[in-house]
Short mmCIF file of C-alpha atoms and ligand atoms in Angstrom, two decimals:
data_model
loop_
_atom_site.label_atom_id
_atom_site.label_comp_id
_atom_site.label_asym_id
_atom_site.label_seq_id
_atom_site.Cartn_x
_atom_site.Cartn_y
_atom_site.Cartn_z
CA MET S 212 297.40 110.40 218.74
CA LEU S 213 294.48 107.93 218.68
CA SER S 214 294.39 105.38 215.89
CA TRP S 215 291.13 104.27 214.27
CA PRO S 216 290.05 101.27 212.16
CA CYS S 217 289.27 103.55 209.20
CA ALA S 218 290.39 106.87 207.75
CA ALA S 219 290.14 109.56 210.43
CA LEU S 220 290.75 113.30 210.59
CA PRO S 221 291.37 115.18 213.83
CA GLU S 222 289.90 118.70 214.18
CA ALA S 223 288.05 118.34 210.88
CA GLU S 224 286.28 121.33 209.34
CA LEU S 225 282.61 120.52 208.85
CA SER S 226 280.96 123.55 207.25
CA GLY S 227 281.89 122.45 203.70
CA ARG S 228 280.18 119.14 204.40
CA THR S 229 276.82 120.82 204.91
CA THR S 230 274.60 122.39 202.27
CA ILE S 231 274.12 125.58 204.33
CA ARG S 232 277.92 125.93 204.69
CA ILE S 233 277.85 126.57 208.43
CA GLY S 234 279.56 124.78 211.28
CA GLY S 235 282.78 124.49 213.22
CA ARG S 236 284.94 121.41 213.59
CA ALA S 237 284.64 117.85 214.79
CA GLU S 238 287.16 116.68 217.36
CA TRP S 239 287.34 113.52 215.21
CA LEU S 240 285.85 112.80 211.81
CA LEU S 241 285.86 109.14 210.76
CA GLU S 242 285.53 108.35 207.04
CA PRO S 243 284.76 104.63 206.60
CA ALA S 244 284.69 103.37 203.02
CA HIS S 245 282.63 100.25 203.72
CA PRO S 246 279.78 99.32 206.11
CA ASP S 247 282.12 96.95 207.99
CA GLU S 248 284.57 99.81 208.53
CA PHE S 249 281.69 101.97 209.70
CA VAL S 250 280.74 99.37 212.31
CA ALA S 251 284.36 99.00 213.44
CA GLY S 252 284.73 102.79 213.73
CA TRP S 253 281.46 103.08 215.62
CA HIS S 254 282.53 100.40 218.14
CA ALA S 255 285.98 101.97 218.53
CA ALA S 256 284.37 105.32 219.32
CA ARG S 257 282.01 103.76 221.86
CA GLU S 258 284.89 101.88 223.52
CA ARG S 259 286.64 105.23 223.95
CA GLY S 260 283.58 106.70 225.61
CA TYR S 261 282.25 108.70 222.67
CA GLU S 262 278.66 108.63 221.39
CA PRO S 263 279.28 108.93 217.64
CA ARG S 264 277.14 111.21 215.50
CA VAL S 265 276.40 110.25 211.90
CA LEU S 266 276.81 112.76 209.10
CA GLY S 267 275.27 112.08 205.70
CA GLY S 268 275.11 114.77 203.04
CA GLY S 269 274.60 117.47 205.69
CA ALA S 270 271.48 118.65 203.84
CA ASN S 271 269.17 118.82 206.83
CA LEU S 272 271.65 119.74 209.50
CA LEU S 273 272.67 122.89 211.30
CA LEU S 274 276.04 122.46 213.00
CA GLY S 275 277.17 124.68 215.85
CA ASP S 276 279.99 127.20 215.38
CA GLY S 277 282.43 125.67 217.89
CA THR S 278 284.23 122.36 218.07
CA LEU S 279 281.95 119.37 218.43
CA PRO S 280 283.48 117.16 221.09
CA GLY S 281 283.81 113.48 220.26
CA VAL S 282 283.37 111.60 217.02
CA VAL S 283 281.43 112.29 213.84
CA ILE S 284 281.27 109.44 211.30
CA THR S 285 280.54 110.45 207.73
CA THR S 286 278.99 108.16 205.10
CA GLU S 287 280.61 110.23 202.32
CA ARG S 288 282.85 107.38 201.13
CA MET S 289 280.14 104.69 201.33
CA GLY S 290 278.47 105.51 198.04
CA ARG S 291 278.23 102.16 196.25
CA VAL S 292 275.17 100.78 194.48
CA PHE S 293 274.75 97.15 193.46
CA ARG S 294 272.27 94.80 191.91
CA PRO S 295 271.08 92.29 194.47
CA ARG S 296 271.82 88.64 193.92
CA PRO S 297 268.89 86.43 192.99
CA ASP S 298 266.61 85.78 196.00
CA ASP S 299 267.85 82.28 196.66
CA GLU S 300 271.41 83.51 197.09
CA LEU S 301 270.58 86.64 199.00
CA GLY S 302 272.01 85.84 202.40
CA ALA S 303 271.65 88.67 204.90
CA ALA S 304 275.28 88.31 205.88
CA ASP S 305 276.77 89.00 202.46
CA GLU S 306 274.09 91.23 200.99
CA TYR S 307 276.29 94.29 201.24
CA ALA S 308 279.54 92.52 200.48
CA PRO S 309 281.76 94.36 198.01
CA LEU S 310 281.97 91.28 195.82
CA LEU S 311 278.54 91.90 194.33
CA PRO S 312 278.67 93.02 190.71
CA ALA S 313 278.70 96.77 190.34
CA LEU S 314 275.69 98.28 188.67
CA THR S 315 275.70 98.67 184.92
CA PRO S 316 273.61 101.82 184.67
CA LEU S 317 271.84 101.20 181.39
CA GLU S 318 271.13 97.55 181.89
CA ARG S 319 267.47 96.65 182.26
CA GLY S 320 266.22 93.48 183.88
CA ALA S 321 263.25 91.85 185.53
CA ASP S 322 264.60 92.41 189.01
CA THR S 323 263.94 96.10 189.66
CA ARG S 324 265.84 96.27 192.94
CA LEU S 325 269.04 97.96 193.95
CA VAL S 326 271.22 97.50 197.00
CA ALA S 327 272.62 100.86 198.05
CA TRP S 328 275.05 101.73 200.80
CA ALA S 329 274.19 104.59 203.14
CA GLY S 330 276.44 107.12 201.39
CA CYS S 331 274.79 106.90 197.96
CA SER S 332 273.70 110.34 196.94
CA LEU S 333 269.96 110.80 196.52
CA PRO S 334 270.40 112.79 193.27
CA GLY S 335 272.65 109.96 192.04
CA LEU S 336 269.93 107.39 192.74
CA VAL S 337 267.35 109.58 190.96
CA ARG S 338 269.70 109.65 187.94
CA ILE S 339 270.36 105.90 187.95
CA THR S 340 266.69 104.91 188.23
CA ARG S 341 265.72 107.48 185.60
CA GLU S 342 268.25 105.95 183.19
CA LEU S 343 266.97 102.45 183.99
CA GLY S 344 263.37 103.56 183.43
CA TRP S 345 262.41 102.55 186.97
CA SER S 346 259.72 104.44 188.81
CA GLY S 347 259.37 105.16 192.54
CA PHE S 348 262.15 107.65 193.17
CA GLU S 349 260.95 110.60 191.08
CA GLY S 350 259.56 112.30 194.20
CA LEU S 351 263.12 112.59 195.50
CA ALA S 352 264.20 114.70 192.51
CA GLY S 353 265.99 117.81 193.74
CA VAL S 354 266.40 116.48 197.30
CA PRO S 355 270.10 116.56 198.28
CA GLY S 356 271.72 114.23 200.80
CA HIS S 357 272.61 110.59 201.18
CA LEU S 358 270.47 107.47 201.23
CA GLY S 359 271.13 106.83 204.95
CA GLY S 360 270.09 110.36 205.93
CA GLY S 361 267.10 110.11 203.61
CA VAL S 362 265.96 106.84 205.20
CA ALA S 363 266.51 108.24 208.70
CA MET S 364 264.51 111.39 207.85
CA ASN S 365 262.02 109.69 205.49
CA ALA S 366 262.84 112.38 202.96
CA GLY S 367 260.26 113.25 200.36
CA GLY S 368 257.34 115.46 199.64
CA ARG S 369 254.02 115.54 197.89
CA TRP S 370 255.25 113.34 195.04
CA GLY S 371 256.45 110.51 197.25
CA GLU S 372 258.69 109.53 200.13
CA LEU S 373 261.85 107.50 200.39
CA TRP S 374 260.22 104.71 202.35
CA ASP S 375 257.86 104.10 199.39
CA VAL S 376 260.71 102.14 197.78
CA VAL S 377 262.40 100.56 200.81
CA GLU S 378 262.22 96.78 200.83
CA SER S 379 264.59 96.31 203.76
CA VAL S 380 267.24 98.23 205.66
CA ARG S 381 270.47 97.13 207.27
CA VAL S 382 270.93 98.98 210.57
CA LEU S 383 273.32 99.19 213.47
CA THR S 384 271.20 99.61 216.58
CA ARG S 385 272.11 101.91 219.46
CA ALA S 386 273.06 98.76 221.39
CA GLY S 387 275.60 97.95 218.67
CA GLU S 388 273.67 95.09 217.08
CA LEU S 389 273.45 94.58 213.30
CA GLN S 390 269.90 94.02 212.10
CA GLN S 391 268.17 93.50 208.77
CA LEU S 392 264.71 95.06 209.03
CA GLU S 393 262.02 94.29 206.48
CA ARG S 394 259.69 97.10 205.44
CA ALA S 395 256.78 95.45 207.30
CA GLN S 396 258.71 95.63 210.59
CA CYS S 397 259.14 99.40 210.30
CA ALA S 398 256.71 102.25 210.85
CA PRO S 399 258.16 105.33 209.12
CA ARG S 400 256.34 108.60 209.75
CA TYR S 401 256.26 112.05 208.24
CA ARG S 402 259.92 113.16 207.94
CA ASP S 403 261.02 110.44 210.35
CA GLY S 404 262.19 106.92 209.51
CA ASN S 405 261.35 106.04 213.14
CA LEU S 406 264.30 103.67 213.55
CA GLY S 407 264.88 104.38 217.24
CA GLY S 408 268.22 106.09 216.67
CA ALA S 409 269.70 103.16 214.72
CA VAL S 410 272.30 103.92 212.05
CA VAL S 411 271.34 103.03 208.49
CA LEU S 412 274.19 101.16 206.77
CA GLY S 413 272.35 100.42 203.54
CA ALA S 414 269.06 99.39 202.06
CA VAL S 415 267.46 97.22 199.43
CA LEU S 416 265.23 99.42 197.28
CA ARG S 417 262.46 98.12 195.06
CA PHE S 418 261.27 100.16 192.07
CA ARG S 419 258.62 99.60 189.37
CA ALA S 420 259.54 99.08 185.72
CA ASP S 421 258.27 101.93 183.57
CA GLU S 422 259.15 103.76 180.35
CA ARG S 423 262.38 105.71 180.60
CA ALA S 424 260.82 108.71 178.84
CA ALA S 425 257.91 108.81 181.31
CA VAL S 426 260.21 108.65 184.34
CA LYS S 427 262.44 111.33 182.84
CA GLU S 428 259.48 113.60 182.19
CA ARG S 429 258.24 113.29 185.78
CA VAL S 430 261.72 113.96 187.18
CA GLN S 431 262.10 117.06 185.00
CA GLY S 432 258.61 118.30 185.90
CA TYR S 433 259.21 117.92 189.65
CA LEU S 434 262.62 119.60 189.36
CA ARG S 435 261.02 122.54 187.53
CA GLU S 436 258.32 122.91 190.17
CA LYS S 437 260.83 122.61 192.98
CA SER S 438 263.18 125.23 191.60
CA ALA S 439 260.26 127.60 190.96
CA ALA S 440 259.11 127.32 194.59
CA GLN S 441 262.32 126.86 196.61
CA PRO S 442 265.71 128.62 196.79
CA VAL S 443 267.49 125.53 195.44
CA THR S 444 270.56 127.39 194.18
CA GLU S 445 271.30 129.03 197.53
CA HIS S 446 272.97 127.60 200.64
CA SER S 447 270.27 126.27 202.96
CA CYS S 448 269.47 123.17 204.97
CA GLY S 449 266.08 122.54 203.40
CA CYS S 450 262.86 123.11 205.27
CA ILE S 451 263.52 124.41 208.77
CA PHE S 452 260.18 123.38 210.28
CA LYS S 453 257.88 120.41 209.86
CA ASN S 454 254.45 121.15 208.48
CA PRO S 455 252.03 121.25 211.44
CA ASP S 456 248.94 119.10 211.75
CA LYS S 457 246.59 120.39 209.05
CA ASN S 458 243.65 120.45 211.47
CA LEU S 459 245.52 122.97 213.61
CA SER S 460 246.81 125.11 210.75
CA ALA S 461 243.66 125.25 208.60
CA GLY S 462 245.50 123.24 205.98
CA ARG S 463 248.44 125.62 205.71
CA GLY S 464 252.02 124.40 205.53
CA ALA S 465 254.83 125.90 207.62
CA GLY S 466 255.99 128.09 204.71
CA GLN S 467 252.53 129.58 204.26
CA LEU S 468 252.18 130.28 207.99
CA ILE S 469 255.59 131.96 208.04
CA GLU S 470 254.68 134.11 205.05
CA ALA S 471 251.29 135.05 206.57
CA ALA S 472 253.03 135.96 209.84
CA GLY S 473 255.17 138.44 207.90
CA ALA S 474 258.43 136.63 208.64
CA LYS S 475 259.71 136.32 205.07
CA GLY S 476 262.76 138.50 204.60
CA LEU S 477 263.64 138.60 208.34
CA ARG S 478 267.39 138.40 208.85
CA ARG S 479 270.10 138.02 211.43
CA GLY S 480 273.56 138.75 210.08
CA ASP S 481 273.89 136.91 206.78
CA ALA S 482 271.06 134.49 207.61
CA LEU S 483 267.85 135.36 205.81
CA VAL S 484 264.34 133.91 205.70
CA SER S 485 264.04 133.25 201.98
CA GLU S 486 261.71 135.53 200.03
CA LYS S 487 261.05 132.59 197.71
CA HIS S 488 259.90 130.11 200.39
CA GLY S 489 259.30 131.08 204.01
CA ASN S 490 260.37 127.70 205.38
CA PHE S 491 263.94 128.09 204.10
CA ILE S 492 266.70 130.09 205.77
CA VAL S 493 269.55 130.87 203.40
CA ASN S 494 273.16 131.72 204.16
CA ARG S 495 274.00 134.80 202.14
CA GLY S 496 277.71 134.69 202.98
CA ARG S 497 279.09 134.43 206.47
CA ALA S 498 276.08 133.49 208.57
CA SER S 499 276.90 131.70 211.82
CA ALA S 500 274.94 128.95 213.49
CA ARG S 501 274.02 131.51 216.17
CA ASP S 502 272.49 133.77 213.49
CA VAL S 503 270.40 130.90 212.14
CA LEU S 504 269.33 129.66 215.58
CA ASP S 505 268.25 133.17 216.60
CA LEU S 506 266.38 133.62 213.34
CA ILE S 507 264.62 130.29 213.85
CA GLU S 508 263.39 131.52 217.24
CA ASP S 509 262.27 134.85 215.70
CA VAL S 510 260.21 133.01 213.11
CA ARG S 511 258.80 130.54 215.62
CA ALA S 512 257.73 133.43 217.89
CA ARG S 513 256.05 135.32 215.03
CA VAL S 514 254.04 132.28 214.00
CA ALA S 515 253.12 131.50 217.62
CA ASP S 516 251.96 135.11 218.20
CA ARG S 517 249.90 135.16 215.05
CA PHE S 518 248.43 131.64 214.98
CA GLY S 519 248.98 130.19 218.46
CA LEU S 520 250.96 127.33 216.90
CA ARG S 521 254.44 126.21 217.86
CA LEU S 522 256.40 125.11 214.80
CA GLU S 523 258.59 122.07 215.37
CA ASN S 524 262.07 121.79 213.82
CA GLU S 525 262.51 119.50 210.84
CA ILE S 526 266.25 120.20 210.72
CA LYS S 527 268.56 118.54 213.19
CA VAL S 528 270.80 120.81 215.24
CA TRP S 529 274.20 119.73 216.53
CA ASP S 530 275.15 122.60 218.76
CA ALA S 531 278.60 122.28 220.32
CA SER S 532 277.58 124.56 223.17
CA ALA S 533 274.63 122.28 223.94
CA SER S 534 276.57 118.99 223.73
C1 LIG H 606 267.68 122.75 198.73
C2 LIG H 606 267.17 121.63 199.61
C3 LIG H 606 265.96 121.01 199.31
C4 LIG H 606 265.46 120.00 200.13
N1 LIG H 606 264.27 119.42 199.81
C5 LIG H 606 263.79 118.44 200.59
C6 LIG H 606 262.54 117.80 200.28
O1 LIG H 606 261.88 118.12 199.30
N2 LIG H 606 262.11 116.81 201.09
C7 LIG H 606 262.82 116.40 202.19
O2 LIG H 606 262.39 115.48 202.89
N3 LIG H 606 264.00 116.99 202.50
C8 LIG H 606 264.49 117.98 201.74
N4 LIG H 606 265.69 118.57 202.08
C9 LIG H 606 266.40 118.12 203.27
C10 LIG H 606 267.40 116.96 203.02
O3 LIG H 606 267.72 116.89 201.65
C11 LIG H 606 266.83 115.61 203.48
O4 LIG H 606 266.39 115.65 204.81
C12 LIG H 606 267.89 114.50 203.37
O5 LIG H 606 267.27 113.27 203.57
C13 LIG H 606 269.00 114.66 204.39
O6 LIG H 606 269.93 113.62 204.16
P1 LIG H 606 271.44 113.83 204.58
O7 LIG H 606 272.19 112.60 204.20
O8 LIG H 606 271.93 115.10 204.07
O9 LIG H 606 271.30 113.86 206.17
P2 LIG H 606 272.12 114.79 207.16
O10 LIG H 606 271.67 116.20 206.99
O11 LIG H 606 273.56 114.51 207.07
O12 LIG H 606 271.57 114.25 208.56
C14 LIG H 606 270.23 114.47 208.94
C15 LIG H 606 269.93 113.56 210.15
O13 LIG H 606 269.99 112.21 209.71
C16 LIG H 606 270.97 111.50 210.50
N5 LIG H 606 271.65 110.56 209.62
C17 LIG H 606 272.45 110.83 208.55
N6 LIG H 606 272.89 109.69 208.00
C18 LIG H 606 272.36 108.69 208.74
C19 LIG H 606 272.44 107.28 208.68
N7 LIG H 606 273.18 106.65 207.75
N8 LIG H 606 271.76 106.56 209.60
C20 LIG H 606 271.01 107.17 210.55
N9 LIG H 606 270.90 108.50 210.68
C21 LIG H 606 271.57 109.24 209.77
C22 LIG H 606 271.93 112.56 211.03
O14 LIG H 606 272.58 112.09 212.19
C23 LIG H 606 270.95 113.69 211.29
O15 LIG H 606 270.27 113.49 212.51
C24 LIG H 606 266.20 119.58 201.27
C25 LIG H 606 267.43 120.19 201.56
C26 LIG H 606 267.92 121.21 200.75
C27 LIG H 606 269.23 121.84 201.08
#
């Protein structure tokens, strides 16, 4: 049996680690509890010839039904949030050190920044900043997942994106190098942090001081709108497709194109195109990855036939059969 520099599970079930509740197993699942452990686990995997995959909250992922060969590293146990040290003490090397004082949630101060490890939950960060009366993260209300996945995907919507609050990110590049990237060095795009495949280990986030009541009201308003428009209480992996270029779609989003193409309500097995929002596929019980992948192609074909547009996946697919 292989040994690893962090907690590790062989043949680990993955479906419960995704919001759509689909997926087989990982040959190895590593569960580092600290960014340094993550880096050690990543290097150990590479030394053994594996190209590790990174799993955040599994909220934008469709995992294949079989066993994924190799190593998956989850950020699940890397959920800490800190206050940064004052600027003059903020050395890149120890910025994410566990010695930093843990956050006191209700404390307010002039420095409206947080240091968050990759596994912090996005809803948790919405809650913390709402309680602090800090603005900038309201647009992430109702978006599941972890900070690292959110930075990698540039999660967000019409009320704001994650990169709006990123001051810097700590990454592990594909070449295995640790880097601290300032916001100005990065060029995030629509639903893409554009980090060249680097792993996000943590980030410094900068918010704006505001009134707690005002932040709370915006969060509640966005949550209400989101739950009225999207199947938020069902098992899904968020929006399946990216919105196409508005010039090509006459301003319509993917969900509107899918609805107009008559694809709402299409199903394969227990996978169903949501009646509430056409860009969501929900798992009504025992849907398999195959069901969802086939349904995605059905929807794509309908939209292409009707509008001559090819919808591009927003979700990431880890298909064991394709690995
Ligand atoms: C009900 C529902 C509503 C949603 N609403 C929205 C929305 O409004 N806006 C929106 O943008 N998204 C939305 N999503 C999708 C999802 O919440 C976001 O994409 C989120 O950022 C995914 O983060 P995650 O940690 O779950 O990433 P995962 O799904 O675990 O991973 C997604 C991708 O990011 C990579 N990744 C994960 N962690 C890291 C890391 N630390 N470093 C580098 N790469 C990493 C993975 O390898 C994978 O390629 C929704 C999803 C659901 C289920």
